[in-house]
CSV table of C-alpha atoms in Angstrom, one decimal:
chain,number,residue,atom,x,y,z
A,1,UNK,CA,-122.0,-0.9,15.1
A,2,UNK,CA,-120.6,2.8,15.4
A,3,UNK,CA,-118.3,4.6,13.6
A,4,UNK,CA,-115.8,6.6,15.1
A,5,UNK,CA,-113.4,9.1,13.3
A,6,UNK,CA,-110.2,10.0,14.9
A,7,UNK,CA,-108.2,12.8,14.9
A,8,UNK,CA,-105.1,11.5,15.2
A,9,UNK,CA,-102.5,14.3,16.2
A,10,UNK,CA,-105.0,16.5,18.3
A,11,UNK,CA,-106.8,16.7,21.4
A,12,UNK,CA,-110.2,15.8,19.9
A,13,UNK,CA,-111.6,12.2,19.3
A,14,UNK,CA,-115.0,12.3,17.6
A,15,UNK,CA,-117.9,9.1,17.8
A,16,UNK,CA,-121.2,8.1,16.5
A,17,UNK,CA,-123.0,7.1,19.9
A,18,UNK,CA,-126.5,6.8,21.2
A,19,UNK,CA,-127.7,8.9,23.6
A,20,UNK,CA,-130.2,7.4,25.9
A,21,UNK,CA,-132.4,9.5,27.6
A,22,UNK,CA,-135.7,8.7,30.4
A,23,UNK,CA,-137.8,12.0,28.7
A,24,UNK,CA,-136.8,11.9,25.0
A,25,UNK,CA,-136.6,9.7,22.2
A,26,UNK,CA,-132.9,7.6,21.9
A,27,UNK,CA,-130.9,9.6,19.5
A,28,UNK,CA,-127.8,8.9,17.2
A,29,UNK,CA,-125.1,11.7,17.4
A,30,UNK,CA,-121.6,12.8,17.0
A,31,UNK,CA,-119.5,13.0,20.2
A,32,UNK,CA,-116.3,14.6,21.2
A,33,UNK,CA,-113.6,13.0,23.8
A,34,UNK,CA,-110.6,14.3,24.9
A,35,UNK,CA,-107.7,11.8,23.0
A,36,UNK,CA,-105.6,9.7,25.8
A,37,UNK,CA,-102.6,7.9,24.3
A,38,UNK,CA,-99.1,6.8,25.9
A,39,UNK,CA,-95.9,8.6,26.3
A,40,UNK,CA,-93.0,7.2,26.8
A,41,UNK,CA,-90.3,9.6,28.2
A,42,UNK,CA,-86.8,8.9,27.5
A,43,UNK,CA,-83.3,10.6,28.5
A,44,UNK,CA,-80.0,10.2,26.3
A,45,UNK,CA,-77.1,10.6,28.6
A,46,UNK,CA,-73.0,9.3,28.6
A,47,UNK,CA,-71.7,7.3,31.2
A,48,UNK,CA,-68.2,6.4,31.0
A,49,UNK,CA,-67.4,7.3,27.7
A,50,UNK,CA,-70.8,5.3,26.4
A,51,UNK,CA,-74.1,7.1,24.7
A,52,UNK,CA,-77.5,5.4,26.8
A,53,UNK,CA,-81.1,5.6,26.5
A,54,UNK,CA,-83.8,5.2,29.3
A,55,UNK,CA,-86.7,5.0,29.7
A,56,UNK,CA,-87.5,7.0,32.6
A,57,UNK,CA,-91.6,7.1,32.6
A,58,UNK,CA,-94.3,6.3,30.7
A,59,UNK,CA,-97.5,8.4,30.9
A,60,UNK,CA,-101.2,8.3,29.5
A,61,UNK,CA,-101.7,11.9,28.1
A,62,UNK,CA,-103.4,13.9,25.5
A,63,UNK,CA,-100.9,14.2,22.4
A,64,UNK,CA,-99.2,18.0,22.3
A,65,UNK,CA,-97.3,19.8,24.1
A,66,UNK,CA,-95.2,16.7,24.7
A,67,UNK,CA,-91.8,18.4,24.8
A,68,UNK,CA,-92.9,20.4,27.5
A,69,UNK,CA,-94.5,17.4,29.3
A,70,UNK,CA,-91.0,15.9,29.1
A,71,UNK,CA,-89.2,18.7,30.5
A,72,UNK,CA,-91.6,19.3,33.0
A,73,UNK,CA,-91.5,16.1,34.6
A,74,UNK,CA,-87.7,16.0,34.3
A,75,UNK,CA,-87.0,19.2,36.2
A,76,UNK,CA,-89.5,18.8,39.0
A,77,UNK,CA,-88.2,15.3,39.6
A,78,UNK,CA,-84.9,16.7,39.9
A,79,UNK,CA,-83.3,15.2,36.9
A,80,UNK,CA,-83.2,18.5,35.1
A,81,UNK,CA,-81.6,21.8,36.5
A,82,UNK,CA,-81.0,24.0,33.4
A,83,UNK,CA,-82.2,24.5,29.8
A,84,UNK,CA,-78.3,24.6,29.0
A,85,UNK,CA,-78.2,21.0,30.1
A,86,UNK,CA,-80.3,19.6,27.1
A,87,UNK,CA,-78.7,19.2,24.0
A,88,UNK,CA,-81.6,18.0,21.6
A,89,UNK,CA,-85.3,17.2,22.2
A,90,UNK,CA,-87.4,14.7,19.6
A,91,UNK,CA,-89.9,12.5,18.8
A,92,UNK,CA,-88.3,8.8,17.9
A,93,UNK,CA,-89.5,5.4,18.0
A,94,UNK,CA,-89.2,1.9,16.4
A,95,UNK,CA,-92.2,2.8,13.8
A,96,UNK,CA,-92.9,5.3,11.0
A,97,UNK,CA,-94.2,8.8,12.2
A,98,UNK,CA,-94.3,7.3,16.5
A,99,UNK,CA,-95.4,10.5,17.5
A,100,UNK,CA,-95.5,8.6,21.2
A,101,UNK,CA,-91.9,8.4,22.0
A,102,UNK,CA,-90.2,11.7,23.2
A,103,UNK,CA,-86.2,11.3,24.3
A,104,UNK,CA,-84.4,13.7,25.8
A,105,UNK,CA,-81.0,14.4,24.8
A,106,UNK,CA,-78.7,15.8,27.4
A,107,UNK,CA,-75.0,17.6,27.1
A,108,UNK,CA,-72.2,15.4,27.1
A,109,UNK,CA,-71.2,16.9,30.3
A,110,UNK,CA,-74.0,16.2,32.3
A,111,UNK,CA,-73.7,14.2,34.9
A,112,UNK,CA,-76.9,11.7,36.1
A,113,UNK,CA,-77.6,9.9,39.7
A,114,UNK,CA,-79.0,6.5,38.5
A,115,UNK,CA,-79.8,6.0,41.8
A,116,UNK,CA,-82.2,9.1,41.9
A,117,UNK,CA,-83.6,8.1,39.0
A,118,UNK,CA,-84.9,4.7,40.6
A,119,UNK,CA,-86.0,7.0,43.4
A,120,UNK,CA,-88.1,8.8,40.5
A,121,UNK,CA,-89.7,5.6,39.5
A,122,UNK,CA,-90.5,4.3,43.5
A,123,UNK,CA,-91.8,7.8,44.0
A,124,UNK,CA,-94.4,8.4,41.0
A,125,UNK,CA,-95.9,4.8,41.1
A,126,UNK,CA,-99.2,3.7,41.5
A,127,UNK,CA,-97.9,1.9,44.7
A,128,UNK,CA,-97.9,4.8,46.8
A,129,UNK,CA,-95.2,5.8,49.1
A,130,UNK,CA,-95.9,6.7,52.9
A,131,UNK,CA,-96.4,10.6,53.7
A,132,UNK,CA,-92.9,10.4,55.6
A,133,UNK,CA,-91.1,9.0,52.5
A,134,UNK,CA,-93.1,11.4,50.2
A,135,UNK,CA,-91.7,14.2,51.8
A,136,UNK,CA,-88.2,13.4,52.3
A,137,UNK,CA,-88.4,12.1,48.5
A,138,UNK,CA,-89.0,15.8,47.5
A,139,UNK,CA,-86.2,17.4,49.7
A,140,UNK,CA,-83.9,14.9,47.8
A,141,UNK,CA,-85.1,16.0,44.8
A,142,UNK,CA,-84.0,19.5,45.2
A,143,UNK,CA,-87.1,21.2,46.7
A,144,UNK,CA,-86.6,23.8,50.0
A,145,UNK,CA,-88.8,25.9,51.6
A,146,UNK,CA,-90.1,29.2,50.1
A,147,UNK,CA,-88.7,32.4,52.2
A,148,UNK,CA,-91.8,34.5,53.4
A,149,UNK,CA,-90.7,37.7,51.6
A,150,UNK,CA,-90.9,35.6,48.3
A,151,UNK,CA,-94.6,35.2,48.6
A,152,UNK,CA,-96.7,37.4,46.9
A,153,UNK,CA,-99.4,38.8,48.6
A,154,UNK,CA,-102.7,37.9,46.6
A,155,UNK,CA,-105.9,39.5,47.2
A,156,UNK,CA,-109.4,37.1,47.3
A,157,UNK,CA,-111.3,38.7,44.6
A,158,UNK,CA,-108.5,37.7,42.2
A,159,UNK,CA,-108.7,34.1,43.8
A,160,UNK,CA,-112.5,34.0,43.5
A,161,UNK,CA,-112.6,35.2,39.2
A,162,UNK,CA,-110.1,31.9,38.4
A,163,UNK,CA,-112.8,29.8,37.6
A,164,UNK,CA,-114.6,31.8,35.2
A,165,UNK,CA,-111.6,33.1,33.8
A,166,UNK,CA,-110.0,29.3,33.3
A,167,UNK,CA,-113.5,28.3,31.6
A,168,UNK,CA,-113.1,30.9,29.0
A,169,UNK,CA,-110.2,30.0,27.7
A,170,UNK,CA,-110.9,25.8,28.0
A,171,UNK,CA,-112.2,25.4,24.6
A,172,UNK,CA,-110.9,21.6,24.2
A,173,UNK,CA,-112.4,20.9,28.1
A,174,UNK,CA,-116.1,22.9,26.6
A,175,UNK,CA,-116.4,20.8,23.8
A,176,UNK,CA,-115.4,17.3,25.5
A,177,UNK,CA,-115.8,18.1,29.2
A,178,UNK,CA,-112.9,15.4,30.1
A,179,UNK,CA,-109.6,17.4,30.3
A,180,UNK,CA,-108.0,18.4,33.1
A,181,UNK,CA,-106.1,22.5,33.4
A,182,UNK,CA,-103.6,23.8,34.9
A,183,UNK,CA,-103.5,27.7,34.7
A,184,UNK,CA,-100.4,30.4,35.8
A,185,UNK,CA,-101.7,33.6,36.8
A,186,UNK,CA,-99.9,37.0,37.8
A,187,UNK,CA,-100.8,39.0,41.1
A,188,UNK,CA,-103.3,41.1,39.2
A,189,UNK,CA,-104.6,37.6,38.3
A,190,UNK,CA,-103.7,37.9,34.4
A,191,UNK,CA,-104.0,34.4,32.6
A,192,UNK,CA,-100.3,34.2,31.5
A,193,UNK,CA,-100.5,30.1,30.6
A,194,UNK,CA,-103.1,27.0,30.2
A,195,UNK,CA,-102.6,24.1,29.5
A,196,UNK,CA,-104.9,20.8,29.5
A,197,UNK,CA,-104.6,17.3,29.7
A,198,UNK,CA,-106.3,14.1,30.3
A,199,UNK,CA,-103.7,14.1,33.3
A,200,UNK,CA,-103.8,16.4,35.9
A,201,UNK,CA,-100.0,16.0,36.8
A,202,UNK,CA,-99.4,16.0,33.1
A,203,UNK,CA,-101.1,19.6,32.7
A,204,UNK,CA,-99.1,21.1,35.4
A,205,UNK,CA,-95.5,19.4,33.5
A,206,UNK,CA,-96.0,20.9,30.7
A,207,UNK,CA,-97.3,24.7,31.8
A,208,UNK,CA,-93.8,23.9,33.8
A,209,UNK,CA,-92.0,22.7,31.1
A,210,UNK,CA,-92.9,25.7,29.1
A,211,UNK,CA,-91.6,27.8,31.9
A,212,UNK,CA,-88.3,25.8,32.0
A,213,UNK,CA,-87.8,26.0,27.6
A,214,UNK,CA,-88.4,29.9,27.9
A,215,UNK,CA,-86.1,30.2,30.8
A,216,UNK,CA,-89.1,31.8,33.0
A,217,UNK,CA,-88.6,29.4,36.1
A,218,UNK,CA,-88.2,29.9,38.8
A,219,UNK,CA,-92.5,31.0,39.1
A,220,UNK,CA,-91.8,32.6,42.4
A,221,UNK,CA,-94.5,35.8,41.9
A,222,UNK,CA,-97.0,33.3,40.1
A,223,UNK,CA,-100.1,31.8,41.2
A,224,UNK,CA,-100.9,28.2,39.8
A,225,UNK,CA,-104.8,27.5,40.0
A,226,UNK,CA,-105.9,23.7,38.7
A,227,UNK,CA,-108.9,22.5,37.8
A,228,UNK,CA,-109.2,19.6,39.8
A,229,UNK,CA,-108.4,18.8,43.5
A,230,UNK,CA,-104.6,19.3,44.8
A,231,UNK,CA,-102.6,16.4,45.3
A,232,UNK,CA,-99.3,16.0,47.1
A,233,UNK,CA,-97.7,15.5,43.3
A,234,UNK,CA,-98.7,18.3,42.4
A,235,UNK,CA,-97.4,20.5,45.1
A,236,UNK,CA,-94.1,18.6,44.6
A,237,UNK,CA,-94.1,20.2,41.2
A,238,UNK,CA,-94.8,23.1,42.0
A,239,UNK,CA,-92.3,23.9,44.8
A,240,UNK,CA,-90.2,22.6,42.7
A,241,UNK,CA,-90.9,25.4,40.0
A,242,UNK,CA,-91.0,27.7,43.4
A,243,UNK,CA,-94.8,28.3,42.8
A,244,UNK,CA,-95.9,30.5,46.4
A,245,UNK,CA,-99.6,30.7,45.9
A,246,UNK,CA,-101.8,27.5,44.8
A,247,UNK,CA,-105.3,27.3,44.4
A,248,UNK,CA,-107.6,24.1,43.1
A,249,UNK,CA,-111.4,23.7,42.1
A,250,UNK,CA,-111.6,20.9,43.9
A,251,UNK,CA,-110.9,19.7,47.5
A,252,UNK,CA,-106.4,19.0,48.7
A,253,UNK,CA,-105.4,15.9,49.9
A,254,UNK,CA,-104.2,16.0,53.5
A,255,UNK,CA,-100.4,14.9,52.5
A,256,UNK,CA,-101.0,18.7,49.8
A,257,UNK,CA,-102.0,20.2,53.0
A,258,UNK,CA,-98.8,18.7,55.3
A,259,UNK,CA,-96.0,19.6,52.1
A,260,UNK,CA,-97.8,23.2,51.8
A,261,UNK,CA,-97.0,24.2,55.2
A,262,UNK,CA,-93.6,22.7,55.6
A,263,UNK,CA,-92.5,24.5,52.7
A,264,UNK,CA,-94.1,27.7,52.9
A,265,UNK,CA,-96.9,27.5,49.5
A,266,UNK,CA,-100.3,29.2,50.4
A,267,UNK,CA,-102.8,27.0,49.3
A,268,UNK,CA,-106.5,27.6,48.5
A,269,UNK,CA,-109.2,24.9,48.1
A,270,UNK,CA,-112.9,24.5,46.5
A,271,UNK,CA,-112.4,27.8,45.0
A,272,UNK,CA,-115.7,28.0,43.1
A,273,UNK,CA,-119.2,29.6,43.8
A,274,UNK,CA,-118.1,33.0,45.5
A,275,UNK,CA,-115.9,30.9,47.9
A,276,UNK,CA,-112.8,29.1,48.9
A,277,UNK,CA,-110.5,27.7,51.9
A,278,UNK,CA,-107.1,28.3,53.0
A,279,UNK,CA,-105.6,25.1,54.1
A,280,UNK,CA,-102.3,26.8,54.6
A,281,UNK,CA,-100.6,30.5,54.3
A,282,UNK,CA,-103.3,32.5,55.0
A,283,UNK,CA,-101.6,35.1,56.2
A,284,UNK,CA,-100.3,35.4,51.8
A,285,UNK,CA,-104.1,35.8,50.7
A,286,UNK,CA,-105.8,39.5,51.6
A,287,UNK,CA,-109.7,38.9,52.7
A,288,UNK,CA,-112.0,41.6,52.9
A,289,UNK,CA,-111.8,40.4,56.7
A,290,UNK,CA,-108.4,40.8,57.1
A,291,UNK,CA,-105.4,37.9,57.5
């Protein structure tokens, strides 16, 4: 029987295992995982005179960063539209030291649409939602269509050193190889933010989120590259956040594709190995062959 000892508040869970292999010996060993625990997200509102709690979503991440996670997925489902509208942000729960509980407390002043928030639960639920509904979801939420003269123009080499430059600065994902990253970038393709997460959605919420708390939204002359493939959630958050330019190691999901060229984001795919695609505004990327 292993042992396994936990690091509780971080991102690291380490294991005795047994590592089974066809040209060595089996071998006993320490191993590192990337820690997945639930989050519950909860928003603290008045109605009618009366102080609520909600529960609005409940998410498997990797512990930290959880008030930006919060935030994050607040604003780009539309519930939150300014920093001035939260009053307090904390940890609570019904146990000593629940560090998996995070409510969000809003001004007394601020008004909510219960009904959009039933719309929030419809649209990020396992059920799916058709592509029609997906996309009319998101124009209800807020979202509109970038104007042209907001987009950046980014050339390819930048596009073609995000890999390398997200891998040096993953050291959770090198030692466990299980976390997902998102990664904002300037047009000179600085690293401004990283974060990781077991969830690729979750990453993206809280690099947003820690936009939104700074008061640096909206990300309209950033570039947003992900570690994994691009899925239509993700380009709902980030034309929410008003992100032009998005670029993914792996491969876009034809829905990504269909919301990236209704409202206006350039996006890049299977950016890795000298290469990439342009599955929509190409005309915002500069190639060495011209737009």
């Amino acid at each position: 029987m292993t042992k396994a000892a936990r690091v509780i508040r971080g991102e690291k869970f380490r294991s005795r295992i047994r590592r089974v292999s066809q040209n060595d010996p089996d071998s006993e060993i320490t191993d590192t995982l990337a820690v997945e625990e639930p989050l519950e997200i909860r928003l603290g509102f008045s109605e009618n005179g009366r102080k609520i709690h909600r529960a609005i979503s409940i998410t498997m991440r990797t512990p930290g960063n959880d008030f930006e996670l919060a935030v994050g997925f607040l604003f780009t489902e539309g519930i939150l539209r300014s920093k001035n509208e939260i009053r307090a942000i904390k940890h609570c729960g019904r146990f000593p030291n629940n560090q998996n509980t995070v409510r969000v407390d809003l001004a007394g002043d601020v008004e909510i649409d219960l009904k959009k928030l039933e719309r929030n639960f419809y649209t990020t639920s396992s059920c799916g939602v058709c592509g029609k509904s997906s996309l009319e979801a998101l124009q209800v939420a807020g979202a509109e269509p970038l104007e042209k003269s907001q987009f950046p123009e980014v050339p390819a080499r930048i596009i073609h050193e995000f890999p390398r430059k997200l891998l040096e600065k993953q050291t959770v994902f090198d030692e466990t190889g299980g976390l997902h990253a998102a990664a904002l970038f300037d047009t000179n393709g600085d690293l401004l933010a990283l974060r990781e997460d077991v969830g690729r959605h979750n990453a993206v919420d809280k690099l947003i989120g820690a936009g939104f708390l700074a008061g640096d939204l909206p990300f309209s002359d950033r570039i947003l590259f992900l570690s994994g493939r691009a899925s239509f959630e993700l380009l709902q958050k980030a034309v929410m956040a008003r992100l032009p330019v998005i670029a993914a190691v792996g491969a876009p999901s034809s829905l990504a594709v269909e919301a990236a060229r209704k409202f206006g984001v350039a996006l890049c795919g299977f950016v890795r190995d000298g290469r990439f695609n342009i599955y929509a505004g190409k005309e915002r990327i500069k190639t060495a062959g011209g737009h």
